[in-house]
Structures are given as C-alpha cells and as structure tokens.
Coordinates of C-alpha atoms in Angstrom, one line a residue:
Chain A
X1 CA 10.6 -3.8 -22.7
X2 CA 7.3 -2.9 -24.5
X3 CA 4.7 -0.5 -23.4
X4 CA 1.9 -2.8 -23.6
X5 CA 1.6 -6.3 -21.9
X6 CA 0.1 -9.4 -23.8
X7 CA -3.1 -9.0 -22.0
X8 CA -3.6 -5.2 -23.1
X9 CA -2.2 -3.5 -19.8
X10 CA 0.5 -1.0 -19.5
X11 CA 4.0 -1.6 -18.7
X12 CA 4.7 -1.9 -14.9
X13 CA 7.4 0.6 -15.4
X14 CA 5.1 3.4 -17.3
X15 CA 2.2 3.0 -15.2
X16 CA 4.4 3.1 -12.2
X17 CA 6.0 6.2 -13.3
X18 CA 2.4 7.8 -14.0
X19 CA 1.7 7.1 -10.3
X20 CA 5.2 9.0 -9.4
X21 CA 3.6 11.8 -11.3
X22 CA 0.3 11.6 -9.8
X23 CA 1.8 11.9 -6.2
X24 CA 3.5 14.6 -7.0
X25 CA 0.6 16.4 -8.3
X26 CA -1.5 15.3 -5.5
X27 CA 0.9 16.7 -3.1
X28 CA 0.9 20.0 -4.6
X29 CA -2.8 19.9 -5.3
X30 CA -3.8 19.0 -1.6
X31 CA -1.4 21.7 -0.1
X32 CA -2.9 24.2 -2.4
X33 CA -6.7 23.3 -1.7
X34 CA -6.7 21.6 1.7
X35 CA -3.8 23.6 3.4
X36 CA -1.8 20.6 4.3
X37 CA 0.3 18.4 2.3
X38 CA -1.3 14.9 2.0
X39 CA 0.3 12.0 0.9
X40 CA -1.2 8.9 -1.1
X41 CA -1.8 6.4 1.7
X42 CA -4.9 3.8 2.3
X43 CA -4.8 2.0 5.6
X44 CA -6.1 4.7 8.0
X45 CA -9.3 4.6 6.0
X46 CA -9.6 0.9 7.5
X47 CA -9.7 2.3 11.0
X48 CA -12.7 5.2 9.8
X49 CA -14.6 2.3 8.1
X50 CA -14.3 0.0 11.4
X51 CA -15.3 3.3 13.5
X52 CA -18.2 4.4 11.2
X53 CA -19.4 0.7 11.5
X54 CA -18.9 0.5 15.2
X55 CA -20.6 3.7 15.4
X56 CA -23.8 2.1 14.6
X57 CA -24.2 -0.2 17.3
X58 CA -22.0 1.0 20.0
X59 CA -21.4 5.0 20.0
X60 CA -20.3 5.5 22.9
X61 CA -17.4 2.7 23.0
X62 CA -16.2 4.4 20.0
X63 CA -16.3 7.9 21.3
X64 CA -14.5 6.5 24.6
X65 CA -11.6 4.9 22.2
X66 CA -8.5 6.5 22.5
X67 CA -7.4 5.5 18.9
X68 CA -10.5 6.1 17.4
X69 CA -10.7 9.6 18.9
X70 CA -7.1 10.3 17.9
X71 CA -7.8 9.0 14.0
X72 CA -11.0 11.3 13.7
X73 CA -13.7 9.1 12.3
X74 CA -14.9 10.8 9.2
X75 CA -15.2 10.7 5.5
X76 CA -12.1 12.5 4.9
X77 CA -9.6 13.0 1.6
X78 CA -7.9 9.3 2.0
X79 CA -11.6 7.7 2.5
X80 CA -12.4 9.2 -1.0
X81 CA -9.3 8.2 -2.3
X82 CA -9.9 4.5 -1.3
X83 CA -13.1 4.6 -2.6
X84 CA -11.8 6.1 -5.8
X85 CA -9.2 3.1 -6.1
X86 CA -12.4 0.9 -6.9
X87 CA -14.1 3.1 -9.3
X88 CA -10.5 3.5 -11.3
X89 CA -10.1 -0.2 -11.3
X90 CA -13.4 -0.9 -12.4
X91 CA -13.3 1.8 -15.3
X92 CA -9.8 0.5 -16.2
X93 CA -10.7 -3.0 -16.3
X94 CA -14.3 -2.8 -17.8
X95 CA -13.0 -0.7 -20.7
X96 CA -10.1 -3.1 -21.6
X97 CA -11.7 -6.4 -21.0
X98 CA -9.7 -7.7 -18.1
X99 CA -12.4 -7.4 -15.5
X100 CA -12.8 -11.1 -14.5
X101 CA -14.8 -12.6 -11.4
X102 CA -12.7 -14.6 -9.5
X103 CA -13.3 -16.2 -6.5
X104 CA -10.3 -18.2 -5.9
X105 CA -6.8 -16.7 -7.7
X106 CA -4.5 -19.6 -9.2
X107 CA -1.5 -19.6 -6.9
X108 CA -4.2 -20.2 -4.2
X109 CA -5.9 -23.0 -5.9
X110 CA -3.1 -25.0 -6.7
X111 CA -1.8 -25.1 -2.9
X112 CA -5.4 -25.4 -1.0
X113 CA -8.0 -26.4 -4.0
X114 CA -10.6 -24.7 -5.4
X115 CA -12.7 -23.9 -2.1
X116 CA -14.0 -20.5 -1.7
X117 CA -14.5 -21.3 2.1
X118 CA -10.6 -21.6 2.6
X119 CA -9.8 -18.4 0.6
X120 CA -12.3 -16.5 2.4
X121 CA -10.9 -17.7 6.0
X122 CA -7.1 -17.3 4.7
X123 CA -8.1 -13.8 3.3
X124 CA -10.1 -12.8 6.5
X125 CA -7.6 -13.7 9.1
X126 CA -4.4 -12.6 6.9
X127 CA -6.7 -9.3 6.6
X128 CA -6.6 -8.9 10.3
X129 CA -3.0 -9.7 11.1
X130 CA -2.1 -7.3 8.1
X131 CA -3.9 -4.5 9.2
X132 CA -2.9 -4.8 12.9
X133 CA 0.9 -4.6 11.5
X134 CA -0.1 -1.8 9.1
X135 CA -1.6 0.3 11.8
X136 CA 1.4 -0.3 14.3
X137 CA 3.8 0.7 11.9
X138 CA 1.4 3.5 10.8
X139 CA 1.5 3.0 7.0
X140 CA 1.1 0.5 4.3
X141 CA 2.8 -0.3 0.7
X142 CA 1.1 2.9 -0.4
X143 CA 2.0 5.1 3.0
X144 CA 5.4 3.6 3.5
X145 CA 6.1 2.1 0.1
X146 CA 5.3 4.8 -1.9
X147 CA 4.8 8.1 0.0
X148 CA 7.4 7.4 2.5
X149 CA 10.1 6.0 0.2
X150 CA 9.7 9.2 -2.1
X151 CA 10.8 11.2 1.1
X152 CA 13.2 8.7 1.9
X153 CA 12.1 8.6 5.4
X154 CA 14.1 6.2 7.8
X155 CA 10.6 4.4 9.0
X156 CA 9.7 3.8 5.3
X157 CA 12.8 2.3 4.5
X158 CA 12.8 -0.2 7.3
X159 CA 9.1 -1.1 7.1
X160 CA 9.1 -1.7 3.5
X161 CA 12.1 -4.0 4.0
X162 CA 10.1 -5.8 7.0
X163 CA 7.1 -6.1 4.7
X164 CA 9.3 -7.8 2.1
X165 CA 11.4 -10.2 4.3
X166 CA 8.5 -11.4 6.2
X167 CA 6.3 -11.4 3.2
X168 CA 8.7 -13.8 1.0
X169 CA 9.4 -15.6 4.4
X170 CA 5.5 -16.5 4.7
X171 CA 4.7 -16.8 1.1
X172 CA 7.4 -19.4 0.6
X173 CA 6.2 -21.2 3.4
X174 CA 2.7 -21.4 2.7
X175 CA 2.6 -21.9 -1.2
X176 CA 5.6 -23.6 -2.1
X177 CA 5.0 -27.3 -2.4
X178 CA 6.9 -29.5 -0.1
X179 CA 8.1 -32.3 -2.6
Chain B
X1 CA -19.2 16.8 -1.0
X2 CA -16.5 18.9 0.3
X3 CA -13.3 20.2 -2.1
X4 CA -11.5 17.7 0.0
X5 CA -13.7 14.7 -0.8
X6 CA -14.0 15.4 -4.3
X7 CA -9.9 15.6 -4.6
X8 CA -9.4 12.6 -3.0
X9 CA -11.9 11.0 -5.3
X10 CA -10.3 12.1 -8.3
X11 CA -7.0 11.3 -7.3
X12 CA -8.1 7.9 -6.3
X13 CA -9.8 7.2 -9.7
X14 CA -6.5 7.9 -11.3
X15 CA -4.8 6.1 -8.8
X16 CA -6.9 2.9 -9.4
X17 CA -7.0 2.9 -12.9
X18 CA -3.0 3.3 -12.9
X19 CA -2.8 0.3 -10.4
X20 CA -5.1 -1.6 -13.0
X21 CA -3.2 -1.0 -16.0
X22 CA 0.0 -1.9 -14.3
X23 CA -1.4 -4.9 -13.5
X24 CA -0.6 -5.1 -9.9
X25 CA -3.8 -5.6 -8.1
X26 CA -4.3 -9.0 -8.3
X27 CA -3.5 -11.3 -6.1
X28 CA -0.9 -13.5 -8.7
X29 CA 1.0 -10.4 -8.9
X30 CA 1.3 -9.7 -5.1
X31 CA 2.1 -13.2 -4.1
X32 CA 4.1 -13.8 -7.5
X33 CA 6.6 -10.8 -6.0
X34 CA 7.0 -12.5 -2.7
X35 CA 7.8 -16.0 -4.2
X36 CA 10.4 -14.1 -6.6
X37 CA 8.7 -15.1 -9.7
X38 CA 7.3 -12.2 -11.0
X39 CA 8.6 -8.6 -10.2
X40 CA 5.8 -6.7 -11.8
X41 CA 4.7 -4.7 -8.5
X42 CA 8.3 -4.2 -7.8
X43 CA 8.7 -2.3 -11.1
X44 CA 5.7 -0.6 -10.6
X45 CA 6.4 0.7 -7.0
X46 CA 9.9 1.7 -7.6
X47 CA 9.1 3.5 -10.6
X48 CA 6.8 5.6 -9.2
X49 CA 8.9 6.3 -6.4
X50 CA 12.1 7.0 -8.6
X51 CA 9.8 9.6 -10.4
X52 CA 7.8 10.7 -7.2
X53 CA 10.9 11.5 -5.3
X54 CA 12.4 14.1 -7.8
X55 CA 9.2 16.0 -7.6
X56 CA 8.6 15.7 -4.2
X57 CA 12.0 17.0 -3.3
X58 CA 11.8 19.7 -5.6
X59 CA 8.7 20.9 -4.4
X60 CA 9.6 20.8 -0.9
X61 CA 13.0 22.7 -1.6
X62 CA 11.0 25.3 -3.0
X63 CA 8.9 25.2 0.1
X64 CA 5.7 24.8 -2.1
X65 CA 4.7 21.4 -0.3
X66 CA 5.9 19.8 3.1
X67 CA 7.4 16.9 3.5
X68 CA 6.0 14.5 6.4
X69 CA 8.0 11.8 7.5
X70 CA 6.3 9.0 9.7
X71 CA 7.9 8.3 13.1
X72 CA 10.5 5.8 13.3
X73 CA 9.4 4.0 16.4
X74 CA 11.6 1.2 16.3
X75 CA 9.3 -1.6 18.0
X76 CA 6.3 -0.4 15.9
X77 CA 8.1 -0.3 12.5
X78 CA 10.0 -3.7 13.2
X79 CA 7.0 -5.7 15.0
X80 CA 4.2 -4.0 12.6
X81 CA 6.2 -4.6 9.4
X82 CA 6.9 -7.9 10.5
X83 CA 2.9 -8.6 11.1
X84 CA 2.2 -6.7 8.0
X85 CA 4.3 -8.7 5.8
X86 CA 3.1 -12.2 7.1
X87 CA -0.7 -11.3 6.8
X88 CA 0.0 -9.7 3.4
X89 CA 1.5 -13.0 2.2
X90 CA -1.8 -15.0 3.0
X91 CA -4.3 -12.5 2.1
X92 CA -2.4 -11.7 -1.2
X93 CA -3.6 -8.0 -1.4
X94 CA -2.4 -5.0 0.3
X95 CA -4.9 -2.2 1.7
X96 CA -4.9 -0.3 -1.5
X97 CA -5.0 -3.0 -3.9
X98 CA -7.6 -4.8 -2.1
X99 CA -10.3 -2.6 -3.0
X100 CA -8.9 -2.2 -6.8
X101 CA -9.0 -6.0 -6.6
X102 CA -12.5 -5.8 -5.8
X103 CA -12.9 -3.4 -8.9
X104 CA -11.7 -5.6 -11.3
X105 CA -13.8 -8.4 -10.3
X106 CA -11.8 -10.1 -7.9
X107 CA -14.7 -10.4 -5.5
X108 CA -12.5 -12.7 -3.1
X109 CA -11.0 -9.4 -1.9
X110 CA -14.2 -8.7 0.1
X111 CA -13.1 -11.3 2.5
X112 CA -9.7 -9.5 3.0
X113 CA -11.4 -6.2 3.4
X114 CA -13.4 -7.4 5.9
X115 CA -10.9 -8.9 7.6
X116 CA -8.7 -5.5 7.5
X117 CA -11.7 -3.5 8.8
X118 CA -11.9 -6.1 11.7
X119 CA -8.2 -5.7 12.1
X120 CA -8.4 -2.0 12.5
X121 CA -10.9 -2.5 15.3
X122 CA -8.9 -5.0 16.8
X123 CA -6.2 -2.6 16.6
X124 CA -8.0 0.3 18.2
X125 CA -8.9 -2.1 21.5
X126 CA -5.4 -3.2 21.8
X127 CA -4.0 0.6 21.3
X128 CA -3.7 1.3 25.0
X129 CA -1.6 -2.6 25.3
X130 CA 0.8 -1.4 22.4
X131 CA 1.1 2.2 23.6
X132 CA 2.4 0.7 27.0
X133 CA 4.5 -1.9 25.2
X134 CA 5.4 -2.2 21.6
X135 CA 5.0 1.8 20.9
X136 CA 7.3 2.6 24.3
X137 CA 10.6 0.9 23.4
X138 CA 12.3 3.5 21.2
X139 CA 11.1 6.4 19.2
X140 CA 13.6 8.0 17.2
X141 CA 11.3 10.4 15.9
X142 CA 10.2 11.7 12.2
X143 CA 13.6 11.6 10.4
X144 CA 14.7 11.2 7.0
X145 CA 17.3 9.5 5.5
X146 CA 19.3 12.8 4.6
X147 CA 19.0 13.7 8.2
X148 CA 20.4 10.6 9.4
X149 CA 23.8 10.4 7.1
X150 CA 24.0 14.1 7.1
X151 CA 24.3 14.6 3.4
X152 CA 21.7 16.3 1.0
X153 CA 18.7 14.0 -0.2
X154 CA 19.5 15.0 -3.8
X155 CA 22.9 12.6 -3.4
X156 CA 20.9 9.9 -2.0
X157 CA 18.2 10.4 -4.8
X158 CA 21.0 9.9 -7.4
X159 CA 22.5 6.8 -5.7
X160 CA 19.0 5.6 -5.3
X161 CA 18.2 6.2 -9.1
X162 CA 21.6 3.9 -10.1
X163 CA 20.8 1.2 -7.6
X164 CA 17.2 0.8 -8.9
X165 CA 18.2 1.0 -12.5
X166 CA 21.0 -1.9 -12.2
X167 CA 17.8 -3.6 -10.2
X168 CA 15.6 -3.2 -13.0
X169 CA 18.2 -4.1 -15.6
X170 CA 18.5 -7.6 -13.5
X171 CA 14.9 -8.1 -13.5
X172 CA 14.9 -7.8 -17.3
X173 CA 17.8 -10.3 -17.8
X174 CA 16.4 -12.7 -15.5
X175 CA 12.7 -12.3 -17.3
X176 CA 11.2 -11.8 -13.6

C-alpha cells in the first residue's frame, strides 16, 4: 500500500481518513458557530436549487408547495458546502494536473459508443431517478453513507445497503457486454 | 456572506479537495465499484466512516455536539434507496460527487446535475402522493443501531472497525 497513486492522487485510505477528520471538525464547528450540529450532506441542496429556479418562473407555485416550504428555499450552509466541493475539486485537479475535459467516460463509451447525446440522456434521466430516490430516502451517499454511518443510524445502514444492492444490479445489467 | 455560508464554503472546499485527491469523483470509480472492479470509493468512504465515528461519538458523549439520526421510515428508505441505486448506476455520480466531477473537468456531469435538479422538482410535486403512500407505510423513527441492539455504540464501533479492516485486507489481497 502506498500513500500516492500512480497519477499523483492520494491513497483513498488517507484521503478518506482525512474526510473523517473533516466531518468531526465540521460537526464541532457548526455546533459552535451555528448553534446546531450540521452533518455533511448534499442532496437537499438540489431541492433548494430547484426551488430557486422555479421561483423565477412561478414563485406562487413554489410558495404553495408543501415540500419546498418544509425544506426552506435559501442559500444555506449545505448549499455553500456543495458549491465548495466544486471549487475544492477544481483547485486540487488544476494543481496536480489531473484536470481533464471529458464528455463521455470510458466505461460508458465502451458500451454505448462516443455519442455525447446518449451520455447526456443517460445522465439526465439517471439523475432524475436518483434524486427522487435520495429525497424519498432523505439522504445520499454523503448524508446517509458518510454522516449517517458515522452515527450508526439504522436508516443509513439500510439505505447504504439498498444503494449498493440496486447500484450493483443495475450497473451489471447496463454495462456488462452480453457475450 | 453570513458566518454560516462562509463555514459551509470553507468546509466544502476542503471536502471537494479531498474527494478529488482520493480520485473518487470520476464516473469510472463510481461505476467501477458497482461492477466490483475497483473499490477505491469503498476504501475512501469506509476510511472516512471509521475515523469520523470515533470523533463523533466522543463529542456526542461529552455533549459537545448532538447526534442527528435520519428517520427509519421503512418505505422511504427501501424504495428511495433502490431508486437512488438504480439512478446512480446510470448517472455514474452521486449528488456530492457530481459537482466535484464538474470541477475536475468532467463536464458531462452537468447533465447529471441538471437531471438531479429536475428530479428534486419532480419530487416536490409528487410529495403529497408519497406522503400518503410510501412515506405512510411504517416509520420506526430516528433510531441508532445502539438503541435497537441495546448495547453501547462503542462496542458496535469496535466490531465495525474489525469488520472493515478485514474487508480492506481482502480488497488489497484481491487487488480490487
């Protein structure tokens, strides 16, 4: 086991352990400065982003929607966290030369060819299904997978198992070449 | 920007930096794990959990922070988890990694991000329907594993550490 990967990245054990430390510091910092313990998560931000876009075209509809009202449409801590993930990944990849413009990833290309259109349709509809699921389950691999598992929440153990069981099933159906 | 927003931004930048350094943002790594070919994201995720749980339980025991379990709503977790897993396999990103993947140049993540925003809007429209069906089946409440098993979370943490270490050893042996 080495601390660096061949392409200049860090061992996933090391980078992951550091995220564990970050999660602890973040739980402490949010409690101190926001008065409430906040855990790492990402999917609620997509609800807020949807609400912000919808407010531009149909603000009354958003105001009358129970789920948007419950979630509270605002640029909050988690929204900025998600924006920060983009910046952090940009900084890291730009400084170690792993930044790479990619329109179609290799595994996808091997199965469905180099069409960007097909990849776009797959990502878009996959995204819709995944987000409906994440909002139903009240969390994603960050909220359940990291934060919930760190607290040994029953819901997160079951949710993470479901994510992987169905992820493995569908990935094998979709990407394995029938020979 | 407010303190809350600054705190989120700084935490997010560090999170995104580490996700990128661990090389877990890519479609290849996410789908690679689901095809049981490359366990990078599992190593990353479980290393974070192992370290995080010790500090989180310590701070919670000292009453410095509060635990926050998400509700164990059976229908929501099972149906939602299955839908998420299926969508994840096709999209090749999860909500957090999609924005990170965009940051490292994988611009096809934009379609995934758009899809997820639309998905969130769809969910908001369907919420009344879900509330009277899937969400109404059976809610066991906000429970932790230690509440259910009736043993200290430190015992479960110790067992969890041993199991994950064995899993890591197996990954290394199989070169996954």
